[in-house]
mmCIF file of C-alpha atoms in Angstrom:
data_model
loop_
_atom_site.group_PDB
_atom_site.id
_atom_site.type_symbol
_atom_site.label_atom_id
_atom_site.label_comp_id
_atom_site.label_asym_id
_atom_site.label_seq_id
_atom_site.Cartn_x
_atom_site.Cartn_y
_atom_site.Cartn_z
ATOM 1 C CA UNK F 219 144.761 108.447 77.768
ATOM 2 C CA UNK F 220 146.241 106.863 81.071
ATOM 3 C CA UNK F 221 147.183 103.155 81.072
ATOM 4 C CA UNK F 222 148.674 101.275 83.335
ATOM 5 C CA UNK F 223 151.124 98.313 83.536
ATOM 6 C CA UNK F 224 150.289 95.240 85.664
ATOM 7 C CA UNK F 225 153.111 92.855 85.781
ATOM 8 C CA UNK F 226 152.006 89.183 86.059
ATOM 9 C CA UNK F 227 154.413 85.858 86.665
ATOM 10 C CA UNK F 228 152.595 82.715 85.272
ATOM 11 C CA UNK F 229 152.070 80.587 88.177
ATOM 12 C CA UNK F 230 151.866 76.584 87.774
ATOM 13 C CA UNK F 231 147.903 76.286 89.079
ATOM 14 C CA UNK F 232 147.197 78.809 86.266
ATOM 15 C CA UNK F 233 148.339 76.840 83.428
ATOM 16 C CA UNK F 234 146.325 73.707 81.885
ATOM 17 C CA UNK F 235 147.862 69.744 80.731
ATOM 18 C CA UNK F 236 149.282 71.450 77.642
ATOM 19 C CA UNK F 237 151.706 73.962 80.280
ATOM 20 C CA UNK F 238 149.511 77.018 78.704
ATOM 21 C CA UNK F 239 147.239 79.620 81.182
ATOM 22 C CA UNK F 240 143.885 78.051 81.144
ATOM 23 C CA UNK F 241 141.381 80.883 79.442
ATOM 24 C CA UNK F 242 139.609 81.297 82.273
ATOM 25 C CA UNK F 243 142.546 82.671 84.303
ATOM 26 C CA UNK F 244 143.181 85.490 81.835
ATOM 27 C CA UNK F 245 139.892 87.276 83.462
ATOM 28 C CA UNK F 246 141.553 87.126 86.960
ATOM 29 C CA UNK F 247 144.540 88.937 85.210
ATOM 30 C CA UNK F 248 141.806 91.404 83.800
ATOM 31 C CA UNK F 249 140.661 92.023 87.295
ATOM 32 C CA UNK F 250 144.472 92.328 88.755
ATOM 33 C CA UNK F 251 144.554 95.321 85.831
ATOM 34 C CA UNK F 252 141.778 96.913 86.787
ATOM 35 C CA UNK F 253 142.398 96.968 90.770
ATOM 36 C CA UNK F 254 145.758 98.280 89.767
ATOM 37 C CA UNK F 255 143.978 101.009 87.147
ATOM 38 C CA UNK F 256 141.479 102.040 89.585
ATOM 39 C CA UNK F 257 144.268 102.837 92.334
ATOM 40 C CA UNK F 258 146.352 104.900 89.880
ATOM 41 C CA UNK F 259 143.705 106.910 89.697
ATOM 42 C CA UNK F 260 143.861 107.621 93.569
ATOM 43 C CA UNK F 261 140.520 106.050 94.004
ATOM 44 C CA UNK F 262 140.032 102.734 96.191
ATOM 45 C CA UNK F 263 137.400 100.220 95.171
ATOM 46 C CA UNK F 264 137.367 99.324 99.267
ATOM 47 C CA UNK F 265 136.032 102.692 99.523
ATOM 48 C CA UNK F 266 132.699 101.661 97.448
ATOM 49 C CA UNK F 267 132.103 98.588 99.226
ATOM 50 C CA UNK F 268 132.255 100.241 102.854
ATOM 51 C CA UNK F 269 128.909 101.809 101.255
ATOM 52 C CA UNK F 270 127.628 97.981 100.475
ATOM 53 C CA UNK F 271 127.957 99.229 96.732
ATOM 54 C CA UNK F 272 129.384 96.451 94.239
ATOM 55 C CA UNK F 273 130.728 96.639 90.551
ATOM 56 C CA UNK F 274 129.741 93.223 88.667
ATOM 57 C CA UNK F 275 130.846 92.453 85.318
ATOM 58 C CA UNK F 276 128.124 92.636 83.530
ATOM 59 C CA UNK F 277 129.585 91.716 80.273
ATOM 60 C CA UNK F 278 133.131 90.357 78.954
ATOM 61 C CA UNK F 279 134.690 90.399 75.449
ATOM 62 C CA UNK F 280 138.222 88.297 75.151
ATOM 63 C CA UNK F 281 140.023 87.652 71.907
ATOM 64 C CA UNK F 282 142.653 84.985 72.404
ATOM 65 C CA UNK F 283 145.994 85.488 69.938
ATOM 66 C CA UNK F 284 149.044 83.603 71.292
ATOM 67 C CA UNK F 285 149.295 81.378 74.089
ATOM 68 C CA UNK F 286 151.280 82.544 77.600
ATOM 69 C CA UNK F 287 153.186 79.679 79.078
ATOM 70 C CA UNK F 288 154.571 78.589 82.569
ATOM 71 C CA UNK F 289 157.524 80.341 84.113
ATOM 72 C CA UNK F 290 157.130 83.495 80.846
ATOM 73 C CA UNK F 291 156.237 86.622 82.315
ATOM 74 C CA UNK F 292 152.960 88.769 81.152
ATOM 75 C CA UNK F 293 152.140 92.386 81.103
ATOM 76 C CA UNK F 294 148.483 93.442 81.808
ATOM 77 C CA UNK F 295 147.590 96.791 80.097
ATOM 78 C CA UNK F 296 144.669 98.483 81.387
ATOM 79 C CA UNK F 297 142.502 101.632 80.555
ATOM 80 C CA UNK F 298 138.742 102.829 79.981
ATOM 81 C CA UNK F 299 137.379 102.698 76.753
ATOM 82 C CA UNK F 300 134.059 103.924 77.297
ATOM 83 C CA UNK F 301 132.477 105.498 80.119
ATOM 84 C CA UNK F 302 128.527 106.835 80.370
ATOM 85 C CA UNK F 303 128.081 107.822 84.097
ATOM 86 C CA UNK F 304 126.396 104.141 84.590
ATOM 87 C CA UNK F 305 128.055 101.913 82.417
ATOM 88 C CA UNK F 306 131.553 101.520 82.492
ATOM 89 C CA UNK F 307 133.957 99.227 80.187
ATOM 90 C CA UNK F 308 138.091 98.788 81.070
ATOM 91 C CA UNK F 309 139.546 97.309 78.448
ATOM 92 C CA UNK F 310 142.748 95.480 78.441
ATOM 93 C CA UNK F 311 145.639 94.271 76.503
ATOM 94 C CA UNK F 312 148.129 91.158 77.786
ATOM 95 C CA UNK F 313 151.111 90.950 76.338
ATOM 96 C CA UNK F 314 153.995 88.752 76.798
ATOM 97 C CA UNK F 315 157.485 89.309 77.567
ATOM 98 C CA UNK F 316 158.634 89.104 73.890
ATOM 99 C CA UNK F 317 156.322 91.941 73.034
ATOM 100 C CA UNK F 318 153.808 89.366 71.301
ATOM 101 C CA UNK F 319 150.050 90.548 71.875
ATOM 102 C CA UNK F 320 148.576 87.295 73.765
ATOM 103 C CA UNK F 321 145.042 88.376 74.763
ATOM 104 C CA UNK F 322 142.960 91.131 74.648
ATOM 105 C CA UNK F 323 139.489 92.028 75.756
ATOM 106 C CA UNK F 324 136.900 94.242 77.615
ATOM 107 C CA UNK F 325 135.266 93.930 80.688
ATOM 108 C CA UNK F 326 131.451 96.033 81.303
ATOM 109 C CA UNK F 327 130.830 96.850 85.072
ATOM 110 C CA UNK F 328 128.108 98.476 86.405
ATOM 111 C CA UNK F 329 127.656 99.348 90.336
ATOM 112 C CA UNK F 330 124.652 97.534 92.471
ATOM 113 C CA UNK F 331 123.604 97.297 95.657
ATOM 114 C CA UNK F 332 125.101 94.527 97.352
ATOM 115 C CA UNK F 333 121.248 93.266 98.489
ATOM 116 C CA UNK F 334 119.339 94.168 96.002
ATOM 117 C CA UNK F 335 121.885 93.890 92.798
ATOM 118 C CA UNK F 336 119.610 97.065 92.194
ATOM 119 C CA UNK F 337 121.771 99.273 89.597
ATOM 120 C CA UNK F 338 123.274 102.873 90.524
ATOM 121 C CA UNK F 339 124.390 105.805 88.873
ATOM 122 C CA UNK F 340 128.115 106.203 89.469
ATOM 123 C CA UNK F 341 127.654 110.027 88.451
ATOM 124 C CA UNK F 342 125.176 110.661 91.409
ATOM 125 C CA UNK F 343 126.405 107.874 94.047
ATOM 126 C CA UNK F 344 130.396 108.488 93.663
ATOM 127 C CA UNK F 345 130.650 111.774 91.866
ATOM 128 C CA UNK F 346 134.789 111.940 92.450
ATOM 129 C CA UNK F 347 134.823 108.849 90.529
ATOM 130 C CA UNK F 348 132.451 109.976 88.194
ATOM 131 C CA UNK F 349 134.677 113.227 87.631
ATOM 132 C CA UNK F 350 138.055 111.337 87.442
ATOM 133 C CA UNK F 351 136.641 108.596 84.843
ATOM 134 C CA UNK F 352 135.007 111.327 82.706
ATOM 135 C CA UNK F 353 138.501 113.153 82.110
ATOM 136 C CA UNK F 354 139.950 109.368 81.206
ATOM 137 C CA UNK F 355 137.814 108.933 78.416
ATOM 138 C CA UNK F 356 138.130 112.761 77.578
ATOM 139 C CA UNK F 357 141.509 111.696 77.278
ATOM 140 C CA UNK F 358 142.141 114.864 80.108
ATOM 141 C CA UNK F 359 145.252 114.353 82.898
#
C-alpha cells in the first residue's frame, strides 16, 4: 500500500493558551497529507477543479492520543483506506518526532459540482484517477 510522508513544523498561530495545536488545526494537517498523497500519485487536484468539479469532506473521524507542542516537529502519514468509485476515505496517521502516535483519523470525500454540490462518479468523470486509486486499495504499484 503507498503512503506518504508529510513533514509539518508546529507554527505559533496553530497552537492554543496551553502551547498545544488547537484540534481543529490537525484537519488542515489532514488536508496538507492528502494534497501531498494525491500528487505522489502523479495526479493534480487543480486538474479537477479546471472542470468546476470539487471534493468536500463529507465526513471526518479523528482520535486524539498525545498532544503536539510548539517548536516539535510532526509527521503526517497519508493513504486510502477505502475506495468505491464514488466514495473515497484517506486516512491518516500524525506522529511526532519522538515516534509517539499523536492523532489519527479519516477523512470521506466525495466529488460535486461546484454549482450544484450535485455528486459524481469519480469512475466515469476522472477514470485515470479512478484507475490509479483502485490499484491503491488493491494494494497494486
Amino acid at each position: 500500500m503507498h503512503k506518504t510522508q508529510t513533514p509539518i513544523e508546529v507554527r505559533y498561530q496553530e497552537t492554543d493558551q496551553m502551547g498545544v495545536v488547537y484540534h481543529a488545526n490537525y484537519l488542515v494537517w489532514f488536508e496538507i497529507g492528502r494534497t501531498k498523497y494525491i500528487e505522489s500519485l502523479g495526479l493534480v487536484y487543480t486538474d479537477i477543479e479546471k472542470n468546476n468539479i470539487v471534493s468536500p469532506v463529507v465526513d471526518a473521524q479523528i482520535s486524539f492520543k498525545k498532544p503536539v507542542h510548539y517548536g516539535e516537529k510532526a509527521t503526517v502519514e497519508t493513504w486510502i483506506d477505502q475506495y468505491d468509485g464514488l466514495r473515497t476515505v484517506y486516512a491518516y496517521q500524525i506522529t511526532k518526532e519522538n515516534g509517539e502516535i499523536a492523532v489519527s483519523g479519516t477523512t470521506k470525500h466525495v466529488i460535486v459540482h461546484k454549482e450544484s454540490f450535485r455528486p459524481l462518479s469519480l469512475r466515469k468523470a476522472f477514470p485515470e484517477w479512478h484507475r490509479i486509486y483502485l490499484k491503491q486499495v488493491n494494494g497494486e504499484s
